[in-house]
Short mmCIF file of C-alpha atoms in Angstrom, two decimals:
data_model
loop_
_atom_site.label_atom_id
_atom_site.label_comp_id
_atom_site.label_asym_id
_atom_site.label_seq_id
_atom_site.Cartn_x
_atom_site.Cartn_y
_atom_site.Cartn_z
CA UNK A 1 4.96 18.25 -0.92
CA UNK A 2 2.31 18.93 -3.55
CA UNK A 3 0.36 22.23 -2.51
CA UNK A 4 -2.36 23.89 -4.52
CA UNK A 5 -3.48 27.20 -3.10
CA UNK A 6 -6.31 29.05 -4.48
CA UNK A 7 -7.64 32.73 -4.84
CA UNK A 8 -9.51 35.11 -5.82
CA UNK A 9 -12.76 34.54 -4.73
CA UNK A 10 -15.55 36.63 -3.07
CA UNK A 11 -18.51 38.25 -3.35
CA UNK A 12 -19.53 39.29 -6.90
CA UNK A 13 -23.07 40.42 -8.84
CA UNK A 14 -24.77 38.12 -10.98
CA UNK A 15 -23.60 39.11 -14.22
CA UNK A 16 -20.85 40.05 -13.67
CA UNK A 17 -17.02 38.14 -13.86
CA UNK A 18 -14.76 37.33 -11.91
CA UNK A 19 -11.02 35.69 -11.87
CA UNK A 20 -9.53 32.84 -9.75
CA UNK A 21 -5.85 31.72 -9.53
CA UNK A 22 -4.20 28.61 -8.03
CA UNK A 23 -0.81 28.97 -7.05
CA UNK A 24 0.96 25.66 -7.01
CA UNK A 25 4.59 24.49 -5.52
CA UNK A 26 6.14 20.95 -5.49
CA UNK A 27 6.12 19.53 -8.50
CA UNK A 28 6.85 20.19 -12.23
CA UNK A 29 3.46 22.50 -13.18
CA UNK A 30 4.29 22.07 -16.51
CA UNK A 31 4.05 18.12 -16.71
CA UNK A 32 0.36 17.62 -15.25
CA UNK A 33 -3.29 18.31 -16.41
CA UNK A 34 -4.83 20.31 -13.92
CA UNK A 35 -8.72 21.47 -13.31
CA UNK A 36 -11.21 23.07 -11.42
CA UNK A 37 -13.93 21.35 -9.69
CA UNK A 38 -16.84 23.23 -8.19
CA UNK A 39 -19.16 22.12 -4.64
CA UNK A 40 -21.87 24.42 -4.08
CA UNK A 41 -23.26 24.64 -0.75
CA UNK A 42 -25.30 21.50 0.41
CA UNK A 43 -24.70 19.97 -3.33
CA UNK A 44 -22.62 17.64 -4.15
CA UNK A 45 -19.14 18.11 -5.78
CA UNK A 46 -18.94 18.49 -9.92
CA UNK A 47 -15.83 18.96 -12.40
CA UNK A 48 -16.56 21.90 -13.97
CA UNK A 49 -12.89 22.34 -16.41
CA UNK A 50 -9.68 20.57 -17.25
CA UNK A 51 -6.85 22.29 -19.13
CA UNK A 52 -3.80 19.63 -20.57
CA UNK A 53 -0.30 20.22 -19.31
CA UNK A 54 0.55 22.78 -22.09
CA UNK A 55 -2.58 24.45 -22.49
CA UNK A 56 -3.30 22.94 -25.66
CA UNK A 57 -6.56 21.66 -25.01
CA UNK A 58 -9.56 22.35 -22.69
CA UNK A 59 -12.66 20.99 -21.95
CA UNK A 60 -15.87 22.36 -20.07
CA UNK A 61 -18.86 20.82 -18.41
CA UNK A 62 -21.71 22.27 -20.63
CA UNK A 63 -23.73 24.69 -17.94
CA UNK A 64 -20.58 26.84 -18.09
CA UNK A 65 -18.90 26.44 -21.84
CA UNK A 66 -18.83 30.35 -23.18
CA UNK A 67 -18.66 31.69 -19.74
CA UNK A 68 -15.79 30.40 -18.16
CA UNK A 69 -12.13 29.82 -19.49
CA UNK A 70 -9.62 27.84 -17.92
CA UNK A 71 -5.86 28.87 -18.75
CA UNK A 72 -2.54 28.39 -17.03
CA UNK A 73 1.13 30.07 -16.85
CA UNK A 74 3.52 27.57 -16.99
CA UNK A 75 6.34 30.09 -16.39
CA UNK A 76 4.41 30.94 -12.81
CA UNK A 77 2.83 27.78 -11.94
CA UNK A 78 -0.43 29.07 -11.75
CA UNK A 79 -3.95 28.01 -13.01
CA UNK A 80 -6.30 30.08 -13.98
CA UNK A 81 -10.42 29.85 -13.87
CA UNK A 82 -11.67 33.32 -15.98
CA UNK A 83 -16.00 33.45 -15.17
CA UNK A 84 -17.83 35.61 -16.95
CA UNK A 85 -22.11 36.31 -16.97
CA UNK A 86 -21.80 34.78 -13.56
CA UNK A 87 -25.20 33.31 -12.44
CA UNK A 88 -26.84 32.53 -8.52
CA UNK A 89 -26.21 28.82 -9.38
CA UNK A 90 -22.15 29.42 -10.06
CA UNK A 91 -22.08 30.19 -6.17
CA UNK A 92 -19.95 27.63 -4.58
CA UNK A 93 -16.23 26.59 -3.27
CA UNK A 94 -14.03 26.35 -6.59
CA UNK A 95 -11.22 23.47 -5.61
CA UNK A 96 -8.08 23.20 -8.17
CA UNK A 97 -7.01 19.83 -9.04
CA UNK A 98 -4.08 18.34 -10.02
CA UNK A 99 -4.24 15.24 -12.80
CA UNK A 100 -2.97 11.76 -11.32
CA UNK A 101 -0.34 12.45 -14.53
CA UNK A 102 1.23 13.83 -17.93
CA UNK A 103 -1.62 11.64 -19.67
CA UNK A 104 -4.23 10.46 -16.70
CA UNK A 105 -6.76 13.52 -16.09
CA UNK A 106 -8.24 12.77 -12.83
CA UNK A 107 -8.05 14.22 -9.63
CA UNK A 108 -4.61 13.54 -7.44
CA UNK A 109 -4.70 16.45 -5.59
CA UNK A 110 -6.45 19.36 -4.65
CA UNK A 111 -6.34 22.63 -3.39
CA UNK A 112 -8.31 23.48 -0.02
CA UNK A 113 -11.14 25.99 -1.87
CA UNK A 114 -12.39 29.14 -2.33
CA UNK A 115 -15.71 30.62 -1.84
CA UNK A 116 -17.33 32.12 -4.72
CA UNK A 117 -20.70 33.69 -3.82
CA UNK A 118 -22.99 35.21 -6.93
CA UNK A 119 -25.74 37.77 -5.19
CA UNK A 120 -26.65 41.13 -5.86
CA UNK B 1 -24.31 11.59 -18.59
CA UNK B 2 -23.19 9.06 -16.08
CA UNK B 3 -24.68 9.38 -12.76
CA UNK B 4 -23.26 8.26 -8.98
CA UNK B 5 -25.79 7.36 -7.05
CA UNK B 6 -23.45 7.15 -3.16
CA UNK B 7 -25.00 5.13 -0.15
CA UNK B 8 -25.34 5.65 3.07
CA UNK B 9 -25.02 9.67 3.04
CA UNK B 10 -24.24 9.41 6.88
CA UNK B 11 -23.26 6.13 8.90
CA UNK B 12 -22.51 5.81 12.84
CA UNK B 13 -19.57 3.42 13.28
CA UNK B 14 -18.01 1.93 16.49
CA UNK B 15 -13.95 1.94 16.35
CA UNK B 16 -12.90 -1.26 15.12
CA UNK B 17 -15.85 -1.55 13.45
CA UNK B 18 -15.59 -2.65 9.25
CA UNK B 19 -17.03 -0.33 7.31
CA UNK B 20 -18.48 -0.22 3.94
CA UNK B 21 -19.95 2.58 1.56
CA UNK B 22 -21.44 2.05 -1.70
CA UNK B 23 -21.34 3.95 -5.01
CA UNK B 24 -23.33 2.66 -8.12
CA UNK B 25 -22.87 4.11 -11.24
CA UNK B 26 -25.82 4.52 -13.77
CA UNK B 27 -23.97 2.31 -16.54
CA UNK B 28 -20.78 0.42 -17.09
CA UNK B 29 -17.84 2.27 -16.04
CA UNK B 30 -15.62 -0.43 -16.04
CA UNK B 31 -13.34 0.11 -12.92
CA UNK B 32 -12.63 3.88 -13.41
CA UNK B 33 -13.48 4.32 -9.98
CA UNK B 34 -11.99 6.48 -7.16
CA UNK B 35 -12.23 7.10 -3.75
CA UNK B 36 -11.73 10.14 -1.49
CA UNK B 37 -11.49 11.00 2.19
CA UNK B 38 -11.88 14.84 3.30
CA UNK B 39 -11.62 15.79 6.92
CA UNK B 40 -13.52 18.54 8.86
CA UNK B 41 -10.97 21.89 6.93
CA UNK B 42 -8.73 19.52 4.99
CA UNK B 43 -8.52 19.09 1.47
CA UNK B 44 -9.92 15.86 0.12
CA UNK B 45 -7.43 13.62 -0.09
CA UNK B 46 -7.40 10.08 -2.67
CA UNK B 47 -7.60 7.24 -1.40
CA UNK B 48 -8.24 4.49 -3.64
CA UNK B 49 -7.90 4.38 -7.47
CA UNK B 50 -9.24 2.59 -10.47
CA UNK B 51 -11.37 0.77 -7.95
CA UNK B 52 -9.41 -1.47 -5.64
CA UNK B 53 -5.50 0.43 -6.27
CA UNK B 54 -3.99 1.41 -3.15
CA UNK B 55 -2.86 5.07 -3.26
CA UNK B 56 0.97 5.38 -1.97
CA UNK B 57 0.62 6.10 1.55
CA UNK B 58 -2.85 5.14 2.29
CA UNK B 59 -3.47 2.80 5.83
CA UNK B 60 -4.33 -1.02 4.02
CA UNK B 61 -7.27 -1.33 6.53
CA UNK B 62 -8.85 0.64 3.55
CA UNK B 63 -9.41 -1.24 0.41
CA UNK B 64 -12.00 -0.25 -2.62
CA UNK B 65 -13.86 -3.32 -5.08
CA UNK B 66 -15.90 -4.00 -7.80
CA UNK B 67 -16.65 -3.34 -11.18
CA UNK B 68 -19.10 -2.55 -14.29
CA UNK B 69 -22.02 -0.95 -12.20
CA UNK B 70 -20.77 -1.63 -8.28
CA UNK B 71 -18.03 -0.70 -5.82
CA UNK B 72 -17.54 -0.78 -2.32
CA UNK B 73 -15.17 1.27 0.37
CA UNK B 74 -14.03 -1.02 3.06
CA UNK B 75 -12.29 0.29 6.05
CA UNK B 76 -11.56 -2.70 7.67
CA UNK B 77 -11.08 -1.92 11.19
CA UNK B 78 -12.56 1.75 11.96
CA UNK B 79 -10.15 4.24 13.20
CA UNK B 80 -10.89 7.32 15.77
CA UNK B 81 -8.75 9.38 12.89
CA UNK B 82 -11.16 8.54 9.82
CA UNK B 83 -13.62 10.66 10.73
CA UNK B 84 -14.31 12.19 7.55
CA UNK B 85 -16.54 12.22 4.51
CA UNK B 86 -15.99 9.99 1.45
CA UNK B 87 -16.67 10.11 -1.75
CA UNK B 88 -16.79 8.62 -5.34
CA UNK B 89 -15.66 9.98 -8.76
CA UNK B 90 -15.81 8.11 -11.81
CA UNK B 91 -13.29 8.89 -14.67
CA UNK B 92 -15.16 6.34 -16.98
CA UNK B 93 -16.67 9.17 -19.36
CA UNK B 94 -15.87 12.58 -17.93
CA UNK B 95 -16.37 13.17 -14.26
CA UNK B 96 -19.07 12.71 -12.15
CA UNK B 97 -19.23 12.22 -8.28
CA UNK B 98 -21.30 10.76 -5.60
CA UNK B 99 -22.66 12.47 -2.95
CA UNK B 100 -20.48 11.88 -0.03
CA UNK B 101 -21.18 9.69 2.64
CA UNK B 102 -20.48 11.50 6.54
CA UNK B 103 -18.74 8.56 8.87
CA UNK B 104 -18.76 9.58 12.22
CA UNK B 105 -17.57 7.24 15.73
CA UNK B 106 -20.36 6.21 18.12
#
């Protein structure tokens, strides 16, 4: 069963960063795309990174390219979402996503969330 | 960018009802269309890809259609169980989703 668990979220200033993980278990991490896709509360859901199955390439939806980084550990199965000069409007549920496959980026599966609030 | 513009947002359904929900994207987007499902603490869950392509494991009394511009979700015969909100992503040109659309029973 494919399960996507994410962490790291909380509470955190504006300005200042912050690190989320998403521990994932059965299948091969390795051999999918994954990415992290953002809902802030009342607002609709939006992609906000994708990272290919060896890290090779990434791609960012614009409000957040040079703030956030998305990496991965293929030797841990874990995704990463770095955040950096974190703003009021970066305050939402961060969901990690698993690509259909190898070569088809969209969303197959996701993780159940975790709560990222920006406020001083 | 490539908007989703997701009708109803909320919709009152008797069980064995059909249902439909409506996305419309703001150009072509060929049939790069998918459809979700997320329960009340559940992950969302896919439902429908590339417009009208069954995901493995998915009830058939839901079925997805259309093309270019248009697509409908069908359930065909409403279930206590599918409570839940739906909504649309196109994968056309990047990602971008509708707004969700709340089913509840009557």
């Amino acid at each position: 069963e494919v399960q996507l668990v994410e962490s790291g979220g909380g509470l955190v200033q504006p300005g200042r960063s912050m690190k989320l993980s998403c521990a994932v278990s059965g299948f091969t991490f390795s051999n999918y795309g994954m990415a992290w896709v953002r809902q802030a509360p009342t607002k609709g859901l939006e992609w906000v990174a994708t990272i290919s199955y060896d890290g090779s390439s990434t791609y960012y939806r614009d409000s957040v390219k040079g703030r956030f980084t998305i990496s991965r550990d293929n030797a841990k199965s874990t995704l990463y979402l770095q955040m950096n000069s974190l703003r009021s409007e970066d305050t939402a549920t961060y969901y990690c996503t698993r690509a259909y496959s190898s070569y088809i980026n969209w969303f197959a599966y996701w993780g159940q969330g975790t709560l990222v609030t920006v406020s001083s | 960018d490539i908007q989703m513009t997701q009708s109803p947002s909320f919709l009152s359904a008797s069980v064995g009802d059909r249902v439909t929900i409506n996305c419309k994207a703001s150009q072509n987007i060929n049939r790069y269309l998918n459809w979700y499902q997320q329960k009340l603490g559940e992950t969302p869950k896919l439902l429908i890809y590339n417009a009208n392509s069954l995901q493995t494991g998915i009830p058939s009394r839901f079925s997805g259609s259309g093309s270019g511009t248009d697509f409908t979700l069908t359930i065909s015969s409403l279930q206590p169980e599918d409570v839940a909100t739906y909504f649309c992503l196109q994968h056309n040109s990047w990602f971008t989703f509708g707004s969700g659309t709340k089913l509840e029973i009557k």
